[in-house]
XYZ file of N, CA, C and O in Angstrom:
652
model
N 169.448 102.511 1.131
C 168.450 101.880 1.966
C 168.637 100.361 1.903
O 168.796 99.793 0.839
N 168.632 99.701 3.069
C 168.820 98.252 3.137
C 167.524 97.516 2.816
O 166.445 97.931 3.237
N 167.654 96.411 2.102
C 166.480 95.595 1.820
C 166.060 94.865 3.103
O 166.845 94.711 4.035
N 164.818 94.402 3.141
C 164.298 93.668 4.310
C 165.139 92.414 4.558
O 165.461 92.081 5.696
N 165.534 91.737 3.491
C 166.345 90.523 3.603
C 167.702 90.852 4.228
O 168.182 90.138 5.097
N 168.302 91.947 3.797
C 169.603 92.352 4.321
C 169.490 92.744 5.791
O 170.336 92.395 6.610
N 168.415 93.490 6.174
C 168.208 93.865 7.576
C 168.055 92.635 8.455
O 168.611 92.566 9.540
N 167.302 91.663 7.984
C 167.110 90.424 8.740
C 168.434 89.706 8.926
O 168.755 89.244 10.020
N 169.241 89.641 7.866
C 170.543 88.991 7.942
C 171.448 89.696 8.947
O 172.066 89.067 9.802
N 171.511 91.012 8.886
C 172.355 91.779 9.810
C 171.850 91.619 11.238
O 172.615 91.357 12.162
N 170.532 91.730 11.440
C 169.959 91.616 12.778
C 170.255 90.247 13.383
O 170.685 90.127 14.521
N 170.061 89.198 12.601
C 170.296 87.844 13.115
C 171.778 87.567 13.338
O 172.133 86.726 14.146
N 172.651 88.265 12.618
C 174.083 88.096 12.806
C 174.554 88.838 14.054
O 175.311 88.323 14.857
N 174.066 90.073 14.225
C 174.496 90.890 15.360
C 173.819 90.449 16.651
O 174.443 90.322 17.685
N 172.523 90.200 16.585
C 171.765 89.801 17.772
C 171.205 88.406 17.511
O 170.111 88.250 16.983
N 171.985 87.377 17.837
C 171.507 86.024 17.551
C 170.260 85.698 18.377
O 170.157 86.099 19.526
N 169.359 85.021 17.753
C 168.143 84.614 18.448
C 168.494 83.458 19.376
O 169.376 82.662 19.099
N 167.788 83.354 20.485
C 168.030 82.274 21.433
C 167.504 80.955 20.909
O 166.745 80.916 19.943
N 167.914 79.902 21.544
C 167.396 78.590 21.188
C 165.966 78.452 21.693
O 165.588 79.068 22.678
N 165.206 77.631 21.022
C 163.831 77.360 21.405
C 163.801 76.045 22.151
O 164.307 75.036 21.678
N 163.221 76.063 23.333
C 163.167 74.881 24.184
C 161.754 74.323 24.131
O 160.776 75.065 24.184
N 161.660 73.020 24.008
C 160.365 72.339 24.018
C 160.544 71.018 24.747
O 161.668 70.572 25.001
N 159.435 70.397 25.116
C 159.484 69.132 25.845
C 158.804 68.035 25.047
O 157.784 68.259 24.402
N 159.411 66.846 25.104
C 158.804 65.628 24.569
C 158.765 64.645 25.736
O 159.810 64.315 26.301
N 157.563 64.239 26.119
C 157.381 63.334 27.265
C 158.110 63.854 28.503
O 158.829 63.128 29.175
N 157.982 65.138 28.757
C 158.554 65.836 29.918
C 160.074 65.953 29.887
O 160.679 66.397 30.841
N 160.724 65.558 28.797
C 162.168 65.728 28.634
C 162.413 66.977 27.798
O 161.746 67.182 26.781
N 163.376 67.806 28.211
C 163.655 69.056 27.498
C 164.588 68.839 26.312
O 165.570 68.109 26.410
N 164.260 69.523 25.215
C 165.088 69.537 24.016
C 165.135 70.966 23.515
O 164.294 71.786 23.872
N 166.135 71.277 22.683
C 166.194 72.622 22.131
C 166.621 72.599 20.682
O 167.224 71.642 20.205
N 166.270 73.681 20.012
C 166.606 73.850 18.604
C 166.831 75.333 18.352
O 166.319 76.174 19.083
N 167.608 75.633 17.334
C 167.833 77.034 16.965
C 166.718 77.534 16.050
O 166.585 78.732 15.854
N 165.929 76.629 15.510
C 164.871 76.989 14.568
C 163.539 77.159 15.287
O 163.143 76.301 16.071
N 162.835 78.245 14.979
C 161.509 78.474 15.559
C 160.471 77.575 14.890
O 159.509 77.159 15.514
N 160.687 77.269 13.625
C 159.781 76.396 12.880
C 160.457 75.040 12.751
O 161.578 74.932 12.264
N 159.755 73.995 13.202
C 160.336 72.652 13.221
C 159.250 71.657 12.816
O 158.074 71.865 13.115
N 159.634 70.601 12.129
C 158.655 69.600 11.692
C 158.505 68.510 12.753
O 159.356 68.347 13.630
N 157.421 67.770 12.638
C 157.207 66.638 13.538
C 158.357 65.650 13.454
O 158.813 65.115 14.469
N 158.853 65.424 12.249
C 159.985 64.517 12.051
C 161.213 65.002 12.817
O 161.897 64.221 13.483
N 161.506 66.307 12.736
C 162.678 66.864 13.424
C 162.525 66.770 14.945
O 163.505 66.523 15.657
N 161.314 66.937 15.444
C 161.067 66.809 16.886
C 161.413 65.398 17.347
O 162.111 65.208 18.340
N 160.941 64.394 16.612
C 161.234 63.001 16.969
C 162.718 62.687 16.820
O 163.306 61.996 17.659
N 163.346 63.205 15.760
C 164.786 62.979 15.563
C 165.595 63.597 16.698
O 166.523 62.971 17.214
N 165.257 64.835 17.100
C 165.972 65.488 18.199
C 165.824 64.712 19.501
O 166.726 64.703 20.334
N 164.680 64.056 19.674
C 164.441 63.259 20.873
C 165.050 61.859 20.743
O 164.927 61.045 21.649
N 165.705 61.593 19.610
C 166.344 60.309 19.327
C 165.338 59.156 19.305
O 165.649 58.049 19.707
N 164.130 59.450 18.834
C 163.101 58.430 18.689
C 163.081 58.013 17.225
O 162.424 58.626 16.389
N 163.871 56.985 16.954
C 164.106 56.539 15.586
C 163.787 55.061 15.431
O 163.996 54.306 16.373
N 163.337 54.610 14.292
C 162.924 55.429 13.157
C 161.642 56.193 13.490
O 160.766 55.674 14.186
N 161.553 57.398 13.003
C 160.447 58.290 13.356
C 159.087 57.707 12.967
O 158.081 58.003 13.600
N 159.071 56.848 11.963
C 157.812 56.246 11.503
C 157.206 55.304 12.545
O 156.039 54.955 12.454
N 157.993 54.894 13.540
C 157.498 53.983 14.577
C 156.769 54.709 15.710
O 156.262 54.066 16.623
N 156.738 56.049 15.669
C 156.192 56.820 16.777
C 155.074 57.750 16.335
O 155.128 58.334 15.263
N 154.082 57.886 17.201
C 153.029 58.867 17.005
C 153.403 60.087 17.833
O 153.764 59.965 19.001
N 153.315 61.269 17.230
C 153.634 62.510 17.922
C 152.354 63.299 18.132
O 151.571 63.496 17.199
N 152.140 63.726 19.367
C 150.975 64.522 19.726
C 151.454 65.831 20.328
O 152.507 65.871 20.977
N 150.687 66.897 20.121
C 151.032 68.191 20.687
C 149.954 68.563 21.708
O 148.770 68.373 21.464
N 150.405 69.054 22.863
C 149.473 69.535 23.890
C 149.313 71.029 23.690
O 150.279 71.774 23.755
N 148.090 71.438 23.426
C 147.800 72.852 23.198
C 146.817 73.312 24.273
O 145.669 72.878 24.294
N 147.292 74.187 25.157
C 146.468 74.731 26.245
C 145.656 73.626 26.920
O 146.165 72.555 27.183
N 144.404 73.911 27.164
C 143.542 72.945 27.842
C 142.757 72.078 26.864
O 141.915 71.293 27.278
N 143.031 72.230 25.576
C 142.292 71.477 24.560
C 142.668 69.999 24.553
O 142.001 69.204 23.933
N 143.747 69.656 25.186
C 144.208 68.277 25.149
C 145.266 68.100 24.074
O 146.009 69.023 23.761
N 145.324 66.903 23.499
C 146.359 66.567 22.531
C 145.795 66.529 21.120
O 144.662 66.112 20.907
N 146.630 66.961 20.161
C 146.295 66.872 18.751
C 147.446 66.185 18.032
O 148.609 66.424 18.353
N 147.163 65.316 17.046
C 148.245 64.627 16.330
C 149.067 65.589 15.479
O 148.552 66.586 14.981
N 150.342 65.265 15.326
C 151.260 66.036 14.489
C 151.809 65.096 13.423
O 152.345 64.029 13.754
N 151.686 65.481 12.165
C 152.223 64.681 11.068
C 153.729 64.894 10.980
O 154.255 65.924 11.420
N 154.451 63.948 10.396
C 155.910 64.054 10.296
C 156.344 65.286 9.511
O 157.335 65.920 9.849
N 155.590 65.638 8.447
C 155.979 66.782 7.624
C 155.299 68.087 8.056
O 155.525 69.136 7.472
N 154.494 68.022 9.118
C 153.796 69.211 9.608
C 154.772 70.153 10.299
O 155.619 69.724 11.081
N 154.629 71.449 10.003
C 155.515 72.455 10.601
C 154.859 73.051 11.838
O 153.693 73.434 11.805
N 155.635 73.123 12.914
C 155.177 73.681 14.182
C 155.992 74.941 14.451
O 157.218 74.916 14.359
N 155.304 76.028 14.792
C 155.979 77.275 15.155
C 156.139 77.292 16.666
O 155.166 77.449 17.404
N 157.368 77.104 17.143
C 157.632 77.037 18.580
C 157.436 78.384 19.269
O 157.388 78.448 20.495
N 157.325 79.470 18.485
C 157.051 80.776 19.064
C 155.568 80.943 19.349
O 155.177 81.846 20.065
N 154.752 80.054 18.792
C 153.308 80.165 18.936
C 152.857 80.041 20.382
O 153.397 79.251 21.160
N 151.860 80.819 20.738
C 151.344 80.793 22.105
C 150.548 79.514 22.333
O 149.910 78.992 21.425
N 150.615 79.030 23.536
C 149.783 77.898 23.925
C 150.386 76.525 23.720
O 149.777 75.535 24.077
N 151.575 76.439 23.140
C 152.205 75.133 22.973
C 152.823 74.736 24.308
O 153.702 75.406 24.822
N 152.322 73.647 24.884
C 152.816 73.219 26.185
C 153.859 72.114 26.080
O 154.594 71.878 27.012
N 153.886 71.433 24.974
C 154.858 70.367 24.809
C 154.311 69.276 23.911
O 153.207 69.381 23.373
N 155.098 68.221 23.779
C 154.749 67.130 22.886
C 154.753 65.820 23.662
O 155.438 65.675 24.675
N 154.002 64.885 23.154
C 153.960 63.549 23.727
C 154.171 62.582 22.582
O 153.517 62.689 21.541
N 155.115 61.675 22.739
C 155.385 60.665 21.712
C 155.147 59.295 22.308
O 155.452 59.053 23.479
N 154.587 58.420 21.494
C 154.403 57.038 21.941
C 154.568 56.125 20.741
O 154.264 56.510 19.609
N 155.080 54.945 20.996
C 155.250 54.015 19.873
C 153.898 53.530 19.360
O 152.954 53.391 20.133
N 153.819 53.326 18.057
C 152.588 52.792 17.479
C 152.318 51.379 17.963
O 151.198 50.976 18.148
N 153.370 50.622 18.170
C 153.235 49.262 18.688
C 154.299 49.074 19.749
O 155.206 49.896 19.889
N 154.188 48.007 20.494
C 155.170 47.757 21.549
C 156.565 47.618 20.934
O 156.722 47.104 19.839
N 157.550 48.127 21.651
C 158.942 48.024 21.227
C 159.578 46.829 21.921
O 159.242 46.512 23.064
N 160.490 46.185 21.238
C 161.194 45.038 21.806
C 162.623 45.470 22.121
O 163.356 45.908 21.235
N 162.989 45.355 23.395
C 164.374 45.552 23.808
C 164.846 44.231 24.395
O 164.033 43.332 24.643
N 166.136 44.113 24.593
C 166.688 42.860 25.116
C 167.459 43.138 26.396
O 168.308 44.032 26.438
N 167.134 42.382 27.432
C 167.862 42.444 28.691
C 168.392 41.040 28.926
O 167.615 40.082 28.991
N 169.710 40.915 28.998
C 170.372 39.607 29.138
C 169.932 38.662 28.026
O 169.628 37.486 28.252
N 169.858 39.183 26.802
C 169.471 38.451 25.589
C 168.028 37.952 25.589
O 167.640 37.192 24.713
N 167.224 38.385 26.566
C 165.809 38.016 26.612
C 164.973 39.191 26.103
O 165.182 40.332 26.525
N 164.009 38.935 25.188
C 163.176 40.032 24.686
C 162.243 40.560 25.772
O 161.682 39.794 26.553
N 162.100 41.879 25.818
C 161.203 42.539 26.766
C 160.373 43.535 25.959
O 160.925 44.388 25.269
N 159.037 43.412 26.028
C 158.149 44.337 25.326
C 157.886 45.546 26.211
O 157.545 45.401 27.381
N 158.059 46.746 25.629
C 157.777 47.979 26.358
C 156.956 48.905 25.464
O 156.991 48.780 24.243
N 156.224 49.806 26.086
C 155.438 50.754 25.292
C 155.719 52.196 25.691
O 154.891 53.070 25.515
N 156.907 52.441 26.204
C 157.338 53.780 26.586
C 158.451 54.234 25.649
O 159.243 53.423 25.177
N 158.551 55.549 25.441
C 159.601 56.116 24.593
C 160.868 56.408 25.376
O 161.957 56.408 24.822
N 160.715 56.718 26.643
C 161.852 57.006 27.517
C 161.672 56.194 28.789
O 160.592 56.194 29.373
N 162.730 55.516 29.195
C 162.680 54.733 30.429
C 163.986 54.906 31.182
O 165.043 55.088 30.574
N 163.904 54.812 32.507
C 165.114 54.843 33.324
C 165.672 53.431 33.401
O 164.951 52.447 33.160
N 166.951 53.282 33.761
C 167.509 51.943 33.960
C 166.697 51.123 34.970
O 166.466 49.931 34.757
N 166.233 51.760 36.031
C 165.430 51.042 37.026
C 164.115 50.543 36.426
O 163.682 49.425 36.711
N 163.477 51.353 35.583
C 162.234 50.933 34.932
C 162.481 49.773 33.969
O 161.667 48.850 33.874
N 163.605 49.795 33.272
C 163.946 48.703 32.351
C 164.189 47.416 33.131
O 163.699 46.347 32.758
N 164.926 47.519 34.229
C 165.162 46.339 35.069
C 163.843 45.749 35.568
O 163.629 44.536 35.517
N 162.956 46.604 36.030
C 161.659 46.142 36.529
C 160.853 45.483 35.413
O 160.250 44.433 35.616
N 160.855 46.085 34.210
C 160.138 45.504 33.068
C 160.697 44.126 32.703
O 159.972 43.270 32.214
N 161.990 43.924 32.980
C 162.634 42.631 32.680
C 162.473 41.638 33.830
O 163.017 40.542 33.776
N 161.757 42.039 34.877
C 161.530 41.131 36.005
C 162.679 41.086 36.992
O 162.783 40.147 37.777
N 163.551 42.072 36.964
C 164.703 42.118 37.882
C 164.406 43.088 39.023
O 163.712 44.082 38.844
N 164.971 42.800 40.177
C 164.863 43.692 41.331
C 165.844 44.845 41.135
O 167.056 44.636 41.169
N 165.316 46.048 40.933
C 166.171 47.210 40.683
C 167.073 47.522 41.875
O 168.089 48.192 41.715
N 166.729 47.038 43.064
C 167.581 47.276 44.233
C 168.807 46.357 44.238
O 169.797 46.667 44.883
N 168.737 45.241 43.532
C 169.842 44.279 43.542
C 170.682 44.283 42.279
O 171.701 43.589 42.201
N 170.246 45.051 41.269
C 170.940 45.053 39.982
C 171.108 46.477 39.472
O 170.398 47.387 39.876
N 172.058 46.658 38.550
C 172.158 47.886 37.776
C 172.221 47.478 36.318
O 172.337 46.300 35.979
N 172.125 48.437 35.432
C 171.975 48.160 34.014
C 173.166 48.676 33.220
O 173.708 49.735 33.520
N 173.561 47.902 32.214
C 174.541 48.340 31.227
C 173.873 48.257 29.864
O 173.189 47.284 29.561
N 174.085 49.289 29.039
C 173.592 49.266 27.663
C 174.725 48.780 26.782
O 175.859 49.246 26.897
N 174.425 47.831 25.904
C 175.416 47.240 25.016
C 175.175 47.752 23.599
O 174.089 47.619 23.055
N 176.208 48.362 23.023
C 176.119 48.861 21.649
C 177.391 48.428 20.928
O 178.427 49.071 21.053
N 177.302 47.319 20.207
C 178.498 46.763 19.555
C 179.473 46.302 20.613
O 179.149 45.473 21.453
N 180.688 46.854 20.582
C 181.701 46.505 21.584
C 181.740 47.528 22.715
O 182.602 47.449 23.586
N 180.828 48.483 22.690
C 180.810 49.552 23.683
C 179.732 49.278 24.729
O 178.640 48.809 24.405
N 180.059 49.541 25.986
C 179.100 49.390 27.078
C 178.945 50.726 27.791
O 179.916 51.426 28.024
N 177.703 51.055 28.137
C 177.419 52.252 28.923
C 176.796 51.783 30.232
O 175.738 51.157 30.229
N 177.477 52.076 31.336
C 176.985 51.660 32.650
C 176.096 52.741 33.245
O 176.416 53.927 33.200
N 174.976 52.292 33.804
C 174.066 53.208 34.496
C 174.085 52.924 36.002
O 173.136 53.254 36.703
N 175.192 52.353 36.481
C 175.294 52.008 37.900
C 175.110 53.228 38.788
O 174.434 53.164 39.809
N 175.701 54.345 38.403
C 175.628 55.559 39.216
C 174.674 56.600 38.639
O 174.681 57.745 39.071
N 173.880 56.211 37.655
C 172.933 57.137 37.032
C 171.637 56.381 36.762
O 171.189 56.247 35.633
N 171.029 55.910 37.820
C 169.885 55.000 37.719
C 168.581 55.686 37.332
O 167.596 55.030 37.037
N 168.564 57.016 37.305
C 167.366 57.749 36.905
C 167.542 58.424 35.537
O 166.729 59.239 35.137
N 168.619 58.076 34.826
C 168.879 58.611 33.489
C 167.744 58.193 32.556
O 167.301 57.053 32.584
N 167.257 59.112 31.726
C 166.203 58.785 30.763
C 166.850 58.286 29.474
O 167.632 58.992 28.859
N 166.538 57.058 29.102
C 167.077 56.429 27.894
C 165.987 56.438 26.822
O 164.862 56.016 27.083
N 166.317 56.943 25.629
C 165.381 56.898 24.503
C 165.296 55.453 24.025
O 166.292 54.856 23.632
N 164.106 54.881 24.082
C 163.912 53.466 23.765
C 163.646 53.296 22.275
O 162.808 53.981 21.696
N 164.402 52.371 21.678
C 164.236 52.024 20.267
C 164.187 50.502 20.167
O 164.740 49.800 21.018
N 163.536 50.000 19.133
C 163.497 48.561 18.896
C 164.905 47.993 18.833
O 165.781 48.579 18.195
N 165.135 46.893 19.524
C 166.397 46.181 19.413
C 167.500 46.629 20.356
O 168.593 46.058 20.315
N 167.257 47.628 21.209
C 168.305 48.022 22.164
C 168.675 46.830 23.027
O 167.820 46.019 23.390
N 169.955 46.742 23.372
C 170.443 45.610 24.169
C 171.014 46.106 25.488
O 171.764 47.081 25.528
N 170.650 45.389 26.544
C 171.100 45.720 27.883
C 171.559 44.459 28.593
O 171.181 43.352 28.233
N 172.356 44.676 29.616
C 172.805 43.585 30.471
C 172.558 43.999 31.909
O 172.857 45.138 32.294
N 171.980 43.095 32.695
C 171.795 43.401 34.110
C 173.023 42.903 34.866
O 173.565 41.853 34.561
N 173.462 43.678 35.820
C 174.647 43.348 36.598
C 174.287 43.376 38.078
O 173.650 44.331 38.542
N 174.698 42.356 38.782
C 174.381 42.262 40.204
C 175.185 43.300 40.975
O 176.370 43.484 40.745
N 174.496 43.999 41.871
C 175.170 44.957 42.742
C 175.890 44.198 43.853
O 175.346 43.240 44.404
N 177.113 44.610 44.131
C 177.854 44.002 45.224
C 177.298 44.550 46.531
O 176.991 45.737 46.639
N 177.166 43.692 47.540
C 176.666 44.204 48.817
C 177.669 45.196 49.409
O 178.872 45.011 49.284
N 177.130 46.252 49.989
C 178.001 47.246 50.604
C 178.260 46.837 52.051
O 177.367 46.369 52.749
N 179.499 46.976 52.466
C 179.860 46.615 53.845
C 180.035 47.883 54.641
O 180.464 48.915 54.139
N 179.642 47.814 55.884
C 179.784 48.953 56.779
C 180.965 48.658 57.688
O 181.030 47.619 58.320
N 181.927 49.591 57.727
C 183.087 49.327 58.560
C 183.035 50.157 59.812
O 182.334 51.070 59.994
């Protein structure tokens, strides 16, 4: 006769459980674990350092309830609609070496340009990370996880000519 532990091991090996999908600020994330901590939720969403963010859980129509970093959430539980994260204080990012205060966890390149006082129709955004640049010229609605100190450069769009 197989022990309960052995049956669970065989069952999970033969029939792997699916990933668990959850949302943070309307962005989808997934994990293989049904039980996940508040800290892991923020880490998966790339909201670092996790201590800079407040995590709230939306449960049915009750509204939002706070989630502690070490609190365990069962993603199989009924009624979990998703999570909302917000910074405890405004975050400082830099656009063209100028500080810009924001209070969102995820922003599009167009939203960052607007927050920096730039016309999103005339500019596109590049993210600067050391010697590496990521251009959002053709992905202007990409959701960027905002962290203190992120650096961006605005680039003027060339006028398009009609031939």
